[in-house]
Short mmCIF file of C-alpha atoms and ligand atoms in Angstrom, two decimals:
data_model
loop_
_atom_site.label_atom_id
_atom_site.label_comp_id
_atom_site.label_asym_id
_atom_site.label_seq_id
_atom_site.Cartn_x
_atom_site.Cartn_y
_atom_site.Cartn_z
CA MET A 1488 72.59 37.35 -114.49
CA THR A 1489 73.66 33.89 -114.76
CA ASP A 1490 74.21 31.45 -112.04
CA LEU A 1491 75.95 28.90 -114.32
CA PRO A 1492 78.51 26.78 -112.47
CA SER A 1493 81.96 28.03 -113.28
CA GLU A 1494 82.97 24.80 -114.99
CA TRP A 1495 80.94 26.06 -118.07
CA THR A 1496 82.98 28.19 -120.35
CA HIS A 1497 80.12 28.75 -122.60
CA GLU A 1498 76.33 28.88 -122.14
CA PRO A 1499 74.94 25.43 -123.01
CA ARG A 1500 71.83 27.06 -124.92
CA LYS A 1501 74.32 28.97 -127.18
CA ILE A 1502 77.01 26.21 -127.71
CA LEU A 1503 74.68 23.42 -128.26
CA GLN A 1504 72.08 25.06 -130.34
CA PHE A 1505 72.02 23.50 -133.64
CA ARG A 1506 73.65 25.84 -136.23
CA PRO A 1507 72.17 25.96 -139.81
CA GLY A 1508 74.61 24.28 -142.18
CA SER A 1509 76.25 22.04 -139.49
CA LYS A 1510 76.63 18.38 -140.30
CA VAL A 1511 75.50 15.39 -138.01
CA GLY A 1512 78.53 13.64 -139.35
CA ASP A 1513 80.82 16.15 -137.88
CA ILE A 1514 79.21 15.73 -134.29
CA ASP A 1515 81.80 14.22 -131.82
CA PRO A 1516 79.61 12.38 -129.39
CA ASN A 1517 82.39 11.90 -127.03
CA SER A 1518 82.99 15.73 -126.60
CA SER A 1519 81.79 17.97 -123.88
CA PRO A 1520 81.33 21.42 -125.47
CA GLY A 1521 81.38 24.41 -123.26
CA TYR A 1522 82.44 22.46 -120.09
CA ARG A 1523 85.80 22.35 -118.68
CA GLY A 1524 85.14 20.09 -115.85
CA ALA A 1525 85.80 16.51 -115.60
CA LYS A 1526 83.51 13.44 -114.76
CA ASN A 1527 85.37 13.51 -111.49
CA GLY A 1528 83.61 16.37 -109.72
CA SER A 1529 80.44 16.42 -111.99
CA GLU A 1530 78.42 14.79 -109.44
CA SER A 1531 78.48 17.61 -107.04
CA VAL A 1532 77.67 19.97 -109.91
CA GLN A 1533 74.81 17.67 -110.91
CA ALA A 1534 73.46 17.57 -107.26
CA GLU A 1535 73.37 21.46 -107.03
CA ARG A 1536 71.73 21.93 -110.49
CA ASN A 1537 69.22 19.21 -109.66
CA THR A 1538 68.18 21.28 -106.77
CA ARG A 1539 68.12 24.50 -108.85
CA PHE A 1540 65.87 22.73 -111.47
CA ALA A 1541 63.58 21.43 -108.70
CA GLY A 1542 63.14 24.71 -107.22
CA LEU A 1543 62.09 26.35 -110.72
CA GLN A 1544 59.94 23.42 -111.33
CA GLU A 1545 58.08 23.90 -108.19
CA MET A 1546 57.50 27.61 -109.08
CA LEU A 1547 56.24 26.77 -112.40
CA TYR A 1548 53.64 24.26 -110.79
CA ALA A 1549 52.63 26.85 -108.16
CA ASN A 1550 51.98 29.26 -110.89
CA GLY A 1551 50.04 26.62 -112.76
CA LYS A 1552 47.71 26.30 -109.56
CA ALA A 1553 47.31 30.02 -109.64
CA GLY A 1554 46.05 29.80 -113.10
CA ASP A 1555 48.99 30.34 -115.20
CA LYS A 1556 48.69 28.47 -118.46
CA ARG A 1557 52.28 28.21 -119.32
CA SER A 1558 54.28 24.94 -119.56
CA LEU A 1559 57.39 23.46 -120.76
CA LEU A 1560 58.00 20.53 -123.02
CA LEU A 1561 61.06 18.67 -123.10
CA VAL A 1562 61.51 16.50 -126.37
CA LEU A 1563 64.16 13.84 -126.17
CA GLN A 1564 65.21 12.13 -129.37
CA GLY A 1565 68.21 9.84 -129.77
CA MET A 1566 69.21 6.28 -131.05
CA ASP A 1567 68.74 3.45 -128.57
CA THR A 1568 71.12 3.68 -125.51
CA ALA A 1569 71.66 7.40 -126.13
CA GLY A 1570 70.54 7.94 -122.49
CA LYS A 1571 66.94 9.25 -122.80
CA GLY A 1572 65.82 7.23 -119.92
CA GLY A 1573 68.82 8.60 -117.88
CA ILE A 1574 67.74 12.20 -118.59
CA VAL A 1575 64.21 11.28 -117.41
CA LYS A 1576 65.53 9.53 -114.19
CA HIS A 1577 68.59 11.65 -113.09
CA VAL A 1578 67.59 15.18 -114.33
CA VAL A 1579 63.73 15.54 -114.67
CA GLY A 1580 63.54 13.01 -111.93
CA ALA A 1581 64.74 15.60 -109.45
CA GLY A 1582 61.64 17.41 -109.84
CA ASP A 1583 58.18 16.73 -108.20
CA PRO A 1584 56.37 14.07 -110.04
CA MET A 1585 53.13 15.94 -109.33
CA GLY A 1586 54.14 18.58 -111.97
CA ILE A 1587 55.71 16.24 -114.54
CA ARG A 1588 53.99 14.48 -117.37
CA TYR A 1589 56.02 11.67 -118.91
CA THR A 1590 55.23 9.97 -122.08
CA SER A 1591 57.09 7.58 -124.04
CA PHE A 1592 56.18 7.10 -127.77
CA GLY A 1593 56.64 3.51 -129.11
CA VAL A 1594 55.35 1.82 -132.08
CA PRO A 1595 51.86 3.13 -132.63
CA THR A 1596 48.93 1.04 -131.28
CA GLU A 1597 46.27 0.04 -133.77
CA GLU A 1598 44.04 2.92 -132.32
CA GLU A 1599 46.79 5.45 -132.79
CA ARG A 1600 47.41 4.26 -136.26
CA ALA A 1601 43.89 5.03 -137.19
CA HIS A 1602 44.52 8.70 -136.29
CA HIS A 1603 46.63 11.47 -137.63
CA TYR A 1604 50.16 10.95 -136.12
CA LEU A 1605 49.82 14.13 -134.11
CA TRP A 1606 46.79 12.82 -132.36
CA ARG A 1607 48.55 10.85 -129.64
CA VAL A 1608 51.23 13.67 -129.28
CA ARG A 1609 48.44 16.29 -128.64
CA LYS A 1610 46.88 14.01 -125.86
CA ALA A 1611 50.19 13.94 -123.99
CA LEU A 1612 50.86 17.80 -124.00
CA PRO A 1613 51.62 19.35 -120.73
CA THR A 1614 48.83 21.48 -119.18
CA GLY A 1615 49.63 24.85 -117.36
CA GLY A 1616 52.21 24.56 -114.77
CA HIS A 1617 53.37 21.25 -115.80
CA ILE A 1618 56.69 19.85 -117.54
CA GLY A 1619 55.92 17.46 -120.22
CA VAL A 1620 58.50 15.06 -121.25
CA PHE A 1621 58.58 13.26 -124.43
CA ASP A 1622 60.73 10.17 -124.58
CA ARG A 1623 60.69 9.93 -128.41
CA SER A 1624 57.96 12.04 -130.09
CA HIS A 1625 56.44 13.17 -133.24
CA TYR A 1626 59.88 13.24 -134.66
CA GLU A 1627 59.65 9.37 -135.03
CA ASP A 1628 57.24 9.99 -137.72
CA VAL A 1629 60.17 11.37 -139.90
CA LEU A 1630 62.89 9.21 -138.42
CA VAL A 1631 61.94 5.65 -138.13
CA VAL A 1632 59.08 6.09 -140.56
CA ARG A 1633 61.35 7.47 -143.09
CA VAL A 1634 64.22 5.18 -142.55
CA HIS A 1635 61.89 2.16 -142.90
CA ASP A 1636 59.67 3.48 -145.73
CA LEU A 1637 56.69 2.96 -143.35
CA VAL A 1638 54.68 5.44 -145.40
CA PRO A 1639 55.59 6.65 -148.95
CA ARG A 1640 57.73 9.72 -149.27
CA ASP A 1641 54.91 12.12 -150.27
CA VAL A 1642 53.23 11.40 -146.99
CA TRP A 1643 56.38 11.94 -144.59
CA GLU A 1644 57.66 14.84 -146.72
CA PRO A 1645 55.10 17.37 -145.78
CA ARG A 1646 55.37 16.54 -142.05
CA TYR A 1647 58.51 18.73 -141.47
CA ASP A 1648 56.36 21.89 -142.16
CA GLU A 1649 53.43 20.44 -140.32
CA ILE A 1650 55.52 19.76 -137.27
CA ASN A 1651 56.87 23.33 -137.37
CA ALA A 1652 53.40 24.73 -137.67
CA PHE A 1653 52.28 22.36 -134.78
CA GLU A 1654 55.19 23.60 -132.54
CA LYS A 1655 54.39 27.31 -133.46
CA GLU A 1656 51.03 26.77 -132.21
CA LEU A 1657 52.34 25.41 -129.06
CA VAL A 1658 54.65 28.01 -128.46
CA ASP A 1659 52.01 30.67 -129.12
CA SER A 1660 49.81 29.18 -126.57
CA GLY A 1661 52.47 29.37 -123.74
CA THR A 1662 54.49 26.23 -124.07
CA THR A 1663 58.27 26.56 -124.06
CA ILE A 1664 59.70 23.71 -126.10
CA VAL A 1665 63.33 22.40 -125.44
CA LYS A 1666 64.35 19.77 -128.09
CA CYS A 1667 67.34 17.82 -127.52
CA ALA A 1668 68.86 15.41 -130.12
CA MET A 1669 71.09 13.03 -128.21
CA PHE A 1670 74.03 11.61 -130.12
CA VAL A 1671 75.88 8.48 -129.11
CA SER A 1672 78.76 6.92 -131.14
CA LEU A 1673 78.40 3.55 -132.63
CA ASP A 1674 81.31 2.20 -130.35
CA GLU A 1675 79.72 3.59 -127.27
CA GLN A 1676 76.27 2.11 -128.40
CA ARG A 1677 78.03 -1.41 -128.88
CA ARG A 1678 79.42 -1.02 -125.43
CA ARG A 1679 76.15 -0.23 -123.72
CA LEU A 1680 74.30 -2.88 -125.80
CA ALA A 1681 76.93 -5.45 -124.80
CA GLU A 1682 76.43 -4.41 -121.02
CA ARG A 1683 72.79 -5.05 -121.39
CA LEU A 1684 73.61 -8.57 -122.65
CA ASP A 1685 76.08 -9.26 -119.77
CA ARG A 1686 73.81 -8.18 -116.90
CA PRO A 1687 70.60 -9.99 -116.06
CA ASP A 1688 69.38 -6.69 -114.30
CA LYS A 1689 69.75 -5.10 -117.76
CA TYR A 1690 68.20 -7.76 -120.01
CA TRP A 1691 64.73 -5.88 -119.82
CA LYS A 1692 66.45 -3.03 -121.72
CA TYR A 1693 67.71 -5.08 -124.44
CA ASN A 1694 65.78 -5.32 -127.80
CA PRO A 1695 67.07 -7.56 -130.47
CA GLY A 1696 65.73 -4.89 -132.90
CA ASP A 1697 68.19 -2.24 -131.47
CA VAL A 1698 71.01 -4.10 -133.46
CA THR A 1699 68.94 -3.97 -136.63
CA GLU A 1700 68.60 -0.14 -136.21
CA ARG A 1701 72.31 0.09 -135.54
CA LEU A 1702 73.06 -1.20 -139.03
CA LEU A 1703 70.80 1.52 -140.45
CA TRP A 1704 72.79 4.46 -138.90
CA PRO A 1705 73.77 5.94 -142.12
CA ALA A 1706 70.05 6.19 -143.06
CA TYR A 1707 69.24 7.47 -139.65
CA GLN A 1708 72.07 9.98 -139.82
CA GLN A 1709 70.42 11.27 -143.04
CA ALA A 1710 67.18 11.45 -141.50
CA TYR A 1711 68.44 13.25 -138.34
CA GLN A 1712 70.16 15.82 -140.55
CA ALA A 1713 66.90 16.35 -142.28
CA VAL A 1714 65.14 16.96 -138.79
CA LEU A 1715 67.74 19.31 -137.65
CA ASP A 1716 67.92 21.26 -141.05
CA ARG A 1717 64.22 21.60 -141.42
CA THR A 1718 62.67 21.78 -137.85
CA SER A 1719 65.11 23.95 -135.96
CA THR A 1720 63.22 27.09 -135.80
CA ASP A 1721 63.73 30.36 -133.75
CA TYR A 1722 60.80 29.35 -131.70
CA ALA A 1723 61.73 25.85 -131.13
CA PRO A 1724 65.35 25.20 -131.74
CA TRP A 1725 67.21 21.89 -131.66
CA PHE A 1726 70.04 21.35 -129.27
CA VAL A 1727 72.64 18.80 -130.22
CA ILE A 1728 73.73 16.77 -127.21
CA PRO A 1729 76.87 14.79 -127.46
CA SER A 1730 76.01 11.79 -125.27
CA ASP A 1731 78.98 9.26 -124.94
CA LYS A 1732 79.68 10.90 -121.51
CA LYS A 1733 76.40 10.34 -119.64
CA TRP A 1734 77.51 12.82 -116.95
CA TYR A 1735 77.91 15.47 -119.58
CA SER A 1736 74.54 14.96 -121.42
CA ARG A 1737 72.83 15.16 -118.00
CA LEU A 1738 74.53 18.46 -116.92
CA ALA A 1739 73.80 19.88 -120.22
CA ILE A 1740 70.16 19.13 -120.59
CA ASN A 1741 69.82 20.08 -116.84
CA GLU A 1742 71.15 23.49 -117.81
CA LEU A 1743 68.81 23.83 -120.86
CA LEU A 1744 65.91 23.24 -118.64
CA ILE A 1745 67.10 25.66 -115.94
CA GLU A 1746 67.62 28.28 -118.67
CA ALA A 1747 64.17 27.52 -120.21
CA LEU A 1748 62.40 27.88 -116.89
CA LYS A 1749 64.41 31.12 -115.94
CA SER A 1750 63.42 32.62 -119.24
CA MET A 1751 59.81 32.45 -118.16
CA GLY A 1752 60.52 34.96 -115.71
CA LEU A 1753 58.61 33.05 -112.89
CA SER A 1754 58.08 34.35 -109.27
CA TRP A 1755 56.04 32.86 -106.41
CA PRO A 1756 52.54 33.62 -106.99
CA PRO A 1757 51.00 36.07 -104.52
CA ALA A 1758 48.64 35.02 -101.84
CA GLY A 1759 44.93 34.93 -102.90
CA PHE A 1760 43.97 35.86 -99.42
CA ASP A 1761 44.89 38.44 -96.69
CA VAL A 1762 48.00 36.93 -95.02
CA GLU A 1763 47.76 38.92 -91.81
CA ALA A 1764 44.10 38.32 -91.43
CA GLU A 1765 44.54 34.69 -91.92
CA LYS A 1766 47.41 34.50 -89.39
CA LYS A 1767 44.98 36.18 -86.91
CA ARG A 1768 42.35 33.73 -87.76
CA LEU A 1769 44.65 30.79 -87.36
CA ALA A 1770 45.83 31.98 -83.99
CA GLN A 1771 42.41 32.02 -82.72
CA ALA A 1772 41.28 28.68 -84.27
P1 LIG B 2488 62.79 2.27 -126.32
O1 LIG B 2488 63.33 1.45 -127.33
O2 LIG B 2488 62.90 3.91 -126.46
O3 LIG B 2488 63.02 1.87 -124.93
P2 LIG B 2488 60.17 1.17 -126.86
O4 LIG B 2488 60.58 -0.21 -126.60
O5 LIG B 2488 58.75 1.45 -126.45
O6 LIG B 2488 61.23 2.26 -126.26
O7 LIG B 2488 60.25 1.37 -128.46
C1 LIG B 2488 60.41 2.47 -129.05
C2 LIG B 2488 60.19 1.88 -130.57
O8 LIG B 2488 59.14 2.49 -131.19
C3 LIG B 2488 61.41 2.58 -131.30
O9 LIG B 2488 62.02 1.45 -132.05
C4 LIG B 2488 60.72 3.52 -132.14
O10 LIG B 2488 61.44 3.71 -133.51
C5 LIG B 2488 59.39 3.03 -132.39
N1 LIG B 2488 58.44 3.99 -132.80
C6 LIG B 2488 58.25 5.24 -132.13
N2 LIG B 2488 57.40 5.91 -132.79
C7 LIG B 2488 57.03 5.44 -133.82
C8 LIG B 2488 56.21 5.66 -134.97
N3 LIG B 2488 55.55 6.66 -135.05
N4 LIG B 2488 56.11 4.58 -136.06
C9 LIG B 2488 56.95 3.52 -135.94
N5 LIG B 2488 57.69 3.25 -134.98
C10 LIG B 2488 57.80 4.10 -133.89
#
């Protein structure tokens, strides 16, 4: 049974899952696959789905408190301005911060560089009952690193298989992984960067380096293609999220999270005490 809002004509987890052989160049970032609703009206759908997500997240957390080791990991990848921060704020942010572990991965520190690239990632993994959110991730080690030749090819090339093995290990130990690649068009990216330059309250989000990366879009496209081709597995598939319409990408990722939580078959953990006896004790206390 699905409680998917009627605006969805297709299940997001099916329509957005990367299909082997499909090409990054064919993605239309301005599309809204599987959704027949418009921006107008999306706010009320979003509000209801935020509540649904929050309920499931609380249940996951409650189970964690009761000793359940399972967790969920949301991996967000995308070029600058793709809207990763908006997902964190407007989708995951509907949950209870107590059960959420957020990590953003920037340029590695000196200490991080002295270790294997998965070292900092392992340290940030969610523990039982938690949702981990990676704002960028280990995939940067085959994206920015590959595009900028930060290490030689024979170093980054084996990483795809290594990442698959790493994620398999996580899934086998009870972590459900939801990987979202957010695609924004170059036009929309220009508009969003321009807005940052126009508004003093957005200067803090602007990084002159973002313009440099923009110029490298063809190389990034190639690198994203390799990520999707080589690391979309049956145990941790990639979802391709058209992200020119922020309201759509938020609705879509919200549904992917709800679906992932539902697939865990959670229920409220039973009381670890005699409820009736406790009611009597309380009445007399
Ligand atoms: P954001 O740009 O997402 O707001 P930051 O300002 O922290 O966040 O910058 C993130 C930058 O760090 C990005 O340009 C990204 O490519 C870079 N980065 C992340 N991981 C790595 C890595 N492993 N090696 C080199 N650069 C990285």
